[in-house]
Amino acid sequence: MTTEQTQNDTLAVLNPATGETVGRVHDHSGEEAAALVDAAQAGFEAWRATTPRHRSEVLTAAFLGMRAHADRLRDLIVAENGKSQADAAAEVSYASEFFRWYAEEAVRTPGDYTEAPAGGVRNVITRHPVGVAVLITPWNFPAAMATRKIGPALAAGCSVLLKPASETPLTAFAIAEILTEAGVPEGVVQVAASRSASTVVSAWLADDRVRKLSFTGSTGVGRRLLAQCAERVVNTSMELGGNAPFIVTAGADIDAAVEGAMLAKFRNGGQACTAANRFYVHQDVLGEFTEKFGAKIAALRVGDPAQGADIGPVITEKAAGEIRGLVQRAQERGAVIAARAELPADATAAFLAPTLLTGVPTDAEILSQEIFGPIAPVVAWTDLDAMIDLANAPEVGLSAYVYAGKLQTAMKIAERLEAGMVGVNRGIVSDPSAPFGGVKQAGIGREGGAFGMEEFTEVQYLSVDWS
């Protein structure tokens, strides 16, 4: 079980692999959350007055702090999230890089100086920190989703109010401690965990001093938050749902495609917004791909990640049940289980066997839903245009993957895909130096790279008389 349990005013954090309580944090009420804005505003006024160089040095210290505490952070993520030790270690490394990247970006705030075409005027364009920023992060990457938002916010000179997922708050509090040790002043980074996320976030968004919302989560919740933000026209960034196609052409290097598929599908047990959700494999290479992919899937070790398993549980038993329903309904439509890993004898209901499905109809429900689990449905294709239409059909366009023998072929397909990020002959797209985000209903704005810091700034233009 992974349902939250309260004891007085605390929130229990449960291990999804064992159901055991691994920690407790304070369960914030709406009134307590609202009171945090006072400190956040005071922290903002002090932090924005610091030099870019100072903010850079603090973020560098935070990067080094995360590296020093890497093992502790890895174990926290394994315990509260349920991902494998290898995945958790990789996440900590990836998450720390956002502090290093934005330590470097902090001293490079863009601006401009031009002469007006008519003469007599100089245009000075500068950027200023937007203000107090509310950050809402999901449970699937409790470290990386936090640092990807905190890093650019602090580099820009903002203070932040972080609301981590109630399933995985321990990592967020640990990162906040590291930031304090690195020299972040009181009030600049505050974390509030709560069973009632809407109560806490609503209290924050109702305060005129809150000027920014950065949210990562489902498209449905994103729509509701956008409606709230519209009431005060709050500056908003959102990274929402995904339904990534993974395309394999007839000329692809199949061994490379299989390795990429394993990474794109089974990273974090498939519980990633960028996870490959639908596999479109050309009929000419379907047999070879499914045979090799299936063998890799069947060899995955499922079990308690603390004991070294490759694949742990999904986040809740409820989530596992919903995914089982998708698989069952796909089978009823003619899909076949071509390969499946073994579950341990003592597996709880939160565990799912990594599964390869073939013969999946193009209109099956499992292809239109974000699976968020270790299930790989495969569709055969022969007509390129028809396949691209299927790949672009969902309302979200976050990420996609293309494997083709010729780079030009892969690039031509990639440019036709309605996705904010495309892995070209590569099974991963995330990088702190690159813009992360999607198109259509997959979100607004970008995180990472120089774009990420711009999301936490406002542009100001000074018109200077030069006559």
JSON list of C-alpha atoms in Angstrom, two decimals, residues 165-289:
[
{"chain": "A", "resi": 165, "resn": "ALA", "atom": "CA", "xyz": [4.20, 15.30, -4.35]},
{"chain": "A", "resi": 166, "resn": "SER", "atom": "CA", "xyz": [2.85, 13.87, -1.13]},
{"chain": "A", "resi": 167, "resn": "GLU", "atom": "CA", "xyz": [4.18, 10.43, -2.11]},
{"chain": "A", "resi": 168, "resn": "THR", "atom": "CA", "xyz": [7.81, 11.63, -2.31]},
{"chain": "A", "resi": 169, "resn": "PRO", "atom": "CA", "xyz": [8.51, 14.71, -0.13]},
{"chain": "A", "resi": 170, "resn": "LEU", "atom": "CA", "xyz": [11.62, 13.42, 1.66]},
{"chain": "A", "resi": 171, "resn": "THR", "atom": "CA", "xyz": [13.94, 14.11, -1.26]},
{"chain": "A", "resi": 172, "resn": "ALA", "atom": "CA", "xyz": [12.67, 17.68, -1.57]},
{"chain": "A", "resi": 173, "resn": "PHE", "atom": "CA", "xyz": [13.35, 18.43, 2.08]},
{"chain": "A", "resi": 174, "resn": "ALA", "atom": "CA", "xyz": [16.83, 16.90, 1.77]},
{"chain": "A", "resi": 175, "resn": "ILE", "atom": "CA", "xyz": [17.61, 19.14, -1.21]},
{"chain": "A", "resi": 176, "resn": "ALA", "atom": "CA", "xyz": [16.35, 22.18, 0.71]},
{"chain": "A", "resi": 177, "resn": "GLU", "atom": "CA", "xyz": [18.79, 21.31, 3.52]},
{"chain": "A", "resi": 178, "resn": "ILE", "atom": "CA", "xyz": [21.63, 21.09, 1.01]},
{"chain": "A", "resi": 179, "resn": "LEU", "atom": "CA", "xyz": [20.69, 24.52, -0.37]},
{"chain": "A", "resi": 180, "resn": "THR", "atom": "CA", "xyz": [20.73, 26.00, 3.12]},
{"chain": "A", "resi": 181, "resn": "GLU", "atom": "CA", "xyz": [24.17, 24.52, 3.74]},
{"chain": "A", "resi": 182, "resn": "ALA", "atom": "CA", "xyz": [25.27, 26.00, 0.40]},
{"chain": "A", "resi": 183, "resn": "GLY", "atom": "CA", "xyz": [24.36, 29.49, 1.57]},
{"chain": "A", "resi": 184, "resn": "VAL", "atom": "CA", "xyz": [20.79, 30.11, 0.42]},
{"chain": "A", "resi": 185, "resn": "PRO", "atom": "CA", "xyz": [19.32, 32.64, 2.90]},
{"chain": "A", "resi": 186, "resn": "GLU", "atom": "CA", "xyz": [16.30, 31.98, 5.09]},
{"chain": "A", "resi": 187, "resn": "GLY", "atom": "CA", "xyz": [12.99, 32.29, 3.29]},
{"chain": "A", "resi": 188, "resn": "VAL", "atom": "CA", "xyz": [14.39, 31.92, -0.21]},
{"chain": "A", "resi": 189, "resn": "VAL", "atom": "CA", "xyz": [13.62, 28.18, -0.55]},
{"chain": "A", "resi": 190, "resn": "GLN", "atom": "CA", "xyz": [10.68, 26.78, 1.41]},
{"chain": "A", "resi": 191, "resn": "VAL", "atom": "CA", "xyz": [9.08, 23.37, 1.12]},
{"chain": "A", "resi": 192, "resn": "ALA", "atom": "CA", "xyz": [5.50, 22.56, 2.09]},
{"chain": "A", "resi": 193, "resn": "ALA", "atom": "CA", "xyz": [4.16, 19.01, 1.90]},
{"chain": "A", "resi": 194, "resn": "SER", "atom": "CA", "xyz": [0.46, 18.33, 2.18]},
{"chain": "A", "resi": 195, "resn": "ARG", "atom": "CA", "xyz": [-2.19, 15.71, 1.57]},
{"chain": "A", "resi": 196, "resn": "SER", "atom": "CA", "xyz": [-4.31, 18.50, 0.10]},
{"chain": "A", "resi": 197, "resn": "ALA", "atom": "CA", "xyz": [-2.22, 19.95, -2.70]},
{"chain": "A", "resi": 198, "resn": "SER", "atom": "CA", "xyz": [-5.09, 22.10, -3.98]},
{"chain": "A", "resi": 199, "resn": "THR", "atom": "CA", "xyz": [-5.52, 23.77, -0.57]},
{"chain": "A", "resi": 200, "resn": "VAL", "atom": "CA", "xyz": [-1.84, 24.72, -0.32]},
{"chain": "A", "resi": 201, "resn": "VAL", "atom": "CA", "xyz": [-1.48, 25.84, -3.93]},
{"chain": "A", "resi": 202, "resn": "SER", "atom": "CA", "xyz": [-4.73, 27.81, -3.88]},
{"chain": "A", "resi": 203, "resn": "ALA", "atom": "CA", "xyz": [-3.56, 29.67, -0.78]},
{"chain": "A", "resi": 204, "resn": "TRP", "atom": "CA", "xyz": [-0.36, 30.61, -2.57]},
{"chain": "A", "resi": 205, "resn": "LEU", "atom": "CA", "xyz": [-1.95, 31.61, -5.86]},
{"chain": "A", "resi": 206, "resn": "ALA", "atom": "CA", "xyz": [-4.44, 33.85, -4.05]},
{"chain": "A", "resi": 207, "resn": "ASP", "atom": "CA", "xyz": [-1.60, 36.01, -2.72]},
{"chain": "A", "resi": 208, "resn": "ASP", "atom": "CA", "xyz": [-0.73, 39.02, -4.88]},
{"chain": "A", "resi": 209, "resn": "ARG", "atom": "CA", "xyz": [2.94, 38.62, -4.00]},
{"chain": "A", "resi": 210, "resn": "VAL", "atom": "CA", "xyz": [3.13, 35.27, -5.80]},
{"chain": "A", "resi": 211, "resn": "ARG", "atom": "CA", "xyz": [4.09, 36.12, -9.39]},
{"chain": "A", "resi": 212, "resn": "LYS", "atom": "CA", "xyz": [5.00, 32.77, -10.92]},
{"chain": "A", "resi": 213, "resn": "LEU", "atom": "CA", "xyz": [3.75, 29.19, -11.13]},
{"chain": "A", "resi": 214, "resn": "SER", "atom": "CA", "xyz": [5.88, 26.37, -12.53]},
{"chain": "A", "resi": 215, "resn": "PHE", "atom": "CA", "xyz": [4.01, 23.06, -12.60]},
{"chain": "A", "resi": 216, "resn": "THR", "atom": "CA", "xyz": [4.90, 19.54, -13.73]},
{"chain": "A", "resi": 217, "resn": "GLY", "atom": "CA", "xyz": [2.06, 17.04, -13.77]},
{"chain": "A", "resi": 218, "resn": "SER", "atom": "CA", "xyz": [-0.96, 15.84, -15.69]},
{"chain": "A", "resi": 219, "resn": "THR", "atom": "CA", "xyz": [-2.70, 17.82, -18.41]},
{"chain": "A", "resi": 220, "resn": "GLY", "atom": "CA", "xyz": [-5.97, 17.68, -16.47]},
{"chain": "A", "resi": 221, "resn": "VAL", "atom": "CA", "xyz": [-4.50, 19.27, -13.35]},
{"chain": "A", "resi": 222, "resn": "GLY", "atom": "CA", "xyz": [-2.63, 21.75, -15.54]},
{"chain": "A", "resi": 223, "resn": "ARG", "atom": "CA", "xyz": [-5.90, 22.98, -17.04]},
{"chain": "A", "resi": 224, "resn": "ARG", "atom": "CA", "xyz": [-7.36, 23.61, -13.59]},
{"chain": "A", "resi": 225, "resn": "LEU", "atom": "CA", "xyz": [-4.25, 25.47, -12.45]},
{"chain": "A", "resi": 226, "resn": "LEU", "atom": "CA", "xyz": [-4.30, 27.60, -15.60]},
{"chain": "A", "resi": 227, "resn": "ALA", "atom": "CA", "xyz": [-7.86, 28.63, -14.72]},
{"chain": "A", "resi": 228, "resn": "GLN", "atom": "CA", "xyz": [-6.70, 29.66, -11.25]},
{"chain": "A", "resi": 229, "resn": "CYS", "atom": "CA", "xyz": [-3.74, 31.57, -12.63]},
{"chain": "A", "resi": 230, "resn": "ALA", "atom": "CA", "xyz": [-6.00, 33.38, -15.08]},
{"chain": "A", "resi": 231, "resn": "GLU", "atom": "CA", "xyz": [-7.79, 35.08, -12.18]},
{"chain": "A", "resi": 232, "resn": "ARG", "atom": "CA", "xyz": [-4.65, 37.13, -11.42]},
{"chain": "A", "resi": 233, "resn": "VAL", "atom": "CA", "xyz": [-2.83, 36.61, -14.75]},
{"chain": "A", "resi": 234, "resn": "VAL", "atom": "CA", "xyz": [0.02, 34.79, -13.00]},
{"chain": "A", "resi": 235, "resn": "ASN", "atom": "CA", "xyz": [3.13, 34.11, -15.09]},
{"chain": "A", "resi": 236, "resn": "THR", "atom": "CA", "xyz": [2.90, 30.37, -15.80]},
{"chain": "A", "resi": 237, "resn": "SER", "atom": "CA", "xyz": [5.10, 27.52, -17.04]},
{"chain": "A", "resi": 238, "resn": "MET", "atom": "CA", "xyz": [3.78, 23.98, -17.37]},
{"chain": "A", "resi": 239, "resn": "GLU", "atom": "CA", "xyz": [5.17, 20.60, -18.34]},
{"chain": "A", "resi": 240, "resn": "LEU", "atom": "CA", "xyz": [2.19, 18.30, -18.72]},
{"chain": "A", "resi": 241, "resn": "GLY", "atom": "CA", "xyz": [1.35, 14.86, -20.06]},
{"chain": "A", "resi": 242, "resn": "GLY", "atom": "CA", "xyz": [3.13, 12.81, -22.69]},
{"chain": "A", "resi": 243, "resn": "ASN", "atom": "CA", "xyz": [2.37, 9.94, -25.05]},
{"chain": "A", "resi": 244, "resn": "ALA", "atom": "CA", "xyz": [5.65, 9.43, -26.88]},
{"chain": "A", "resi": 245, "resn": "PRO", "atom": "CA", "xyz": [5.82, 7.43, -30.10]},
{"chain": "A", "resi": 246, "resn": "PHE", "atom": "CA", "xyz": [8.94, 5.31, -30.72]},
{"chain": "A", "resi": 247, "resn": "ILE", "atom": "CA", "xyz": [9.42, 4.84, -34.45]},
{"chain": "A", "resi": 248, "resn": "VAL", "atom": "CA", "xyz": [11.61, 2.17, -36.04]},
{"chain": "A", "resi": 249, "resn": "THR", "atom": "CA", "xyz": [12.14, 2.25, -39.81]},
{"chain": "A", "resi": 250, "resn": "ALA", "atom": "CA", "xyz": [13.06, -0.61, -42.11]},
{"chain": "A", "resi": 251, "resn": "GLY", "atom": "CA", "xyz": [16.62, 0.67, -42.38]},
{"chain": "A", "resi": 252, "resn": "ALA", "atom": "CA", "xyz": [17.23, 1.11, -38.65]},
{"chain": "A", "resi": 253, "resn": "ASP", "atom": "CA", "xyz": [20.06, -0.50, -36.73]},
{"chain": "A", "resi": 254, "resn": "ILE", "atom": "CA", "xyz": [17.84, -2.90, -34.81]},
{"chain": "A", "resi": 255, "resn": "ASP", "atom": "CA", "xyz": [20.31, -3.65, -32.03]},
{"chain": "A", "resi": 256, "resn": "ALA", "atom": "CA", "xyz": [20.70, 0.08, -31.39]},
{"chain": "A", "resi": 257, "resn": "ALA", "atom": "CA", "xyz": [16.92, 0.56, -31.59]},
{"chain": "A", "resi": 258, "resn": "VAL", "atom": "CA", "xyz": [16.36, -2.17, -28.99]},
{"chain": "A", "resi": 259, "resn": "GLU", "atom": "CA", "xyz": [18.90, -0.61, -26.62]},
{"chain": "A", "resi": 260, "resn": "GLY", "atom": "CA", "xyz": [17.22, 2.76, -27.10]},
{"chain": "A", "resi": 261, "resn": "ALA", "atom": "CA", "xyz": [13.80, 1.22, -26.54]},
{"chain": "A", "resi": 262, "resn": "MET", "atom": "CA", "xyz": [14.89, -0.30, -23.24]},
{"chain": "A", "resi": 263, "resn": "LEU", "atom": "CA", "xyz": [16.05, 3.09, -22.03]},
{"chain": "A", "resi": 264, "resn": "ALA", "atom": "CA", "xyz": [13.10, 5.06, -23.41]},
{"chain": "A", "resi": 265, "resn": "LYS", "atom": "CA", "xyz": [10.51, 2.60, -22.08]},
{"chain": "A", "resi": 266, "resn": "PHE", "atom": "CA", "xyz": [11.86, 1.20, -18.83]},
{"chain": "A", "resi": 267, "resn": "ARG", "atom": "CA", "xyz": [13.69, 4.15, -17.26]},
{"chain": "A", "resi": 268, "resn": "ASN", "atom": "CA", "xyz": [11.97, 4.56, -13.89]},
{"chain": "A", "resi": 269, "resn": "GLY", "atom": "CA", "xyz": [9.85, 1.54, -14.72]},
{"chain": "A", "resi": 270, "resn": "GLY", "atom": "CA", "xyz": [8.08, 3.44, -17.50]},
{"chain": "A", "resi": 271, "resn": "GLN", "atom": "CA", "xyz": [6.92, 6.13, -15.07]},
{"chain": "A", "resi": 272, "resn": "ALA", "atom": "CA", "xyz": [8.27, 9.11, -16.98]},
{"chain": "A", "resi": 273, "resn": "CYS", "atom": "CA", "xyz": [6.47, 11.75, -19.03]},
{"chain": "A", "resi": 274, "resn": "THR", "atom": "CA", "xyz": [9.07, 11.18, -21.75]},
{"chain": "A", "resi": 275, "resn": "ALA", "atom": "CA", "xyz": [8.67, 7.38, -21.69]},
{"chain": "A", "resi": 276, "resn": "ALA", "atom": "CA", "xyz": [8.12, 5.64, -25.02]},
{"chain": "A", "resi": 277, "resn": "ASN", "atom": "CA", "xyz": [4.41, 4.85, -24.92]},
{"chain": "A", "resi": 278, "resn": "ARG", "atom": "CA", "xyz": [3.69, 3.52, -28.43]},
{"chain": "A", "resi": 279, "resn": "PHE", "atom": "CA", "xyz": [6.10, 1.55, -30.62]},
{"chain": "A", "resi": 280, "resn": "TYR", "atom": "CA", "xyz": [5.61, 1.87, -34.38]},
{"chain": "A", "resi": 281, "resn": "VAL", "atom": "CA", "xyz": [7.87, -0.69, -36.05]},
{"chain": "A", "resi": 282, "resn": "HIS", "atom": "CA", "xyz": [8.14, -1.22, -39.80]},
{"chain": "A", "resi": 283, "resn": "GLN", "atom": "CA", "xyz": [6.73, -4.55, -40.91]},
{"chain": "A", "resi": 284, "resn": "ASP", "atom": "CA", "xyz": [10.02, -5.56, -42.55]},
{"chain": "A", "resi": 285, "resn": "VAL", "atom": "CA", "xyz": [11.91, -5.50, -39.23]},
{"chain": "A", "resi": 286, "resn": "LEU", "atom": "CA", "xyz": [9.02, -6.30, -36.88]},
{"chain": "A", "resi": 287, "resn": "GLY", "atom": "CA", "xyz": [10.10, -9.90, -36.24]},
{"chain": "A", "resi": 288, "resn": "GLU", "atom": "CA", "xyz": [13.72, -9.07, -35.49]},
{"chain": "A", "resi": 289, "resn": "PHE", "atom": "CA", "xyz": [12.85, -6.09, -33.30]}
]
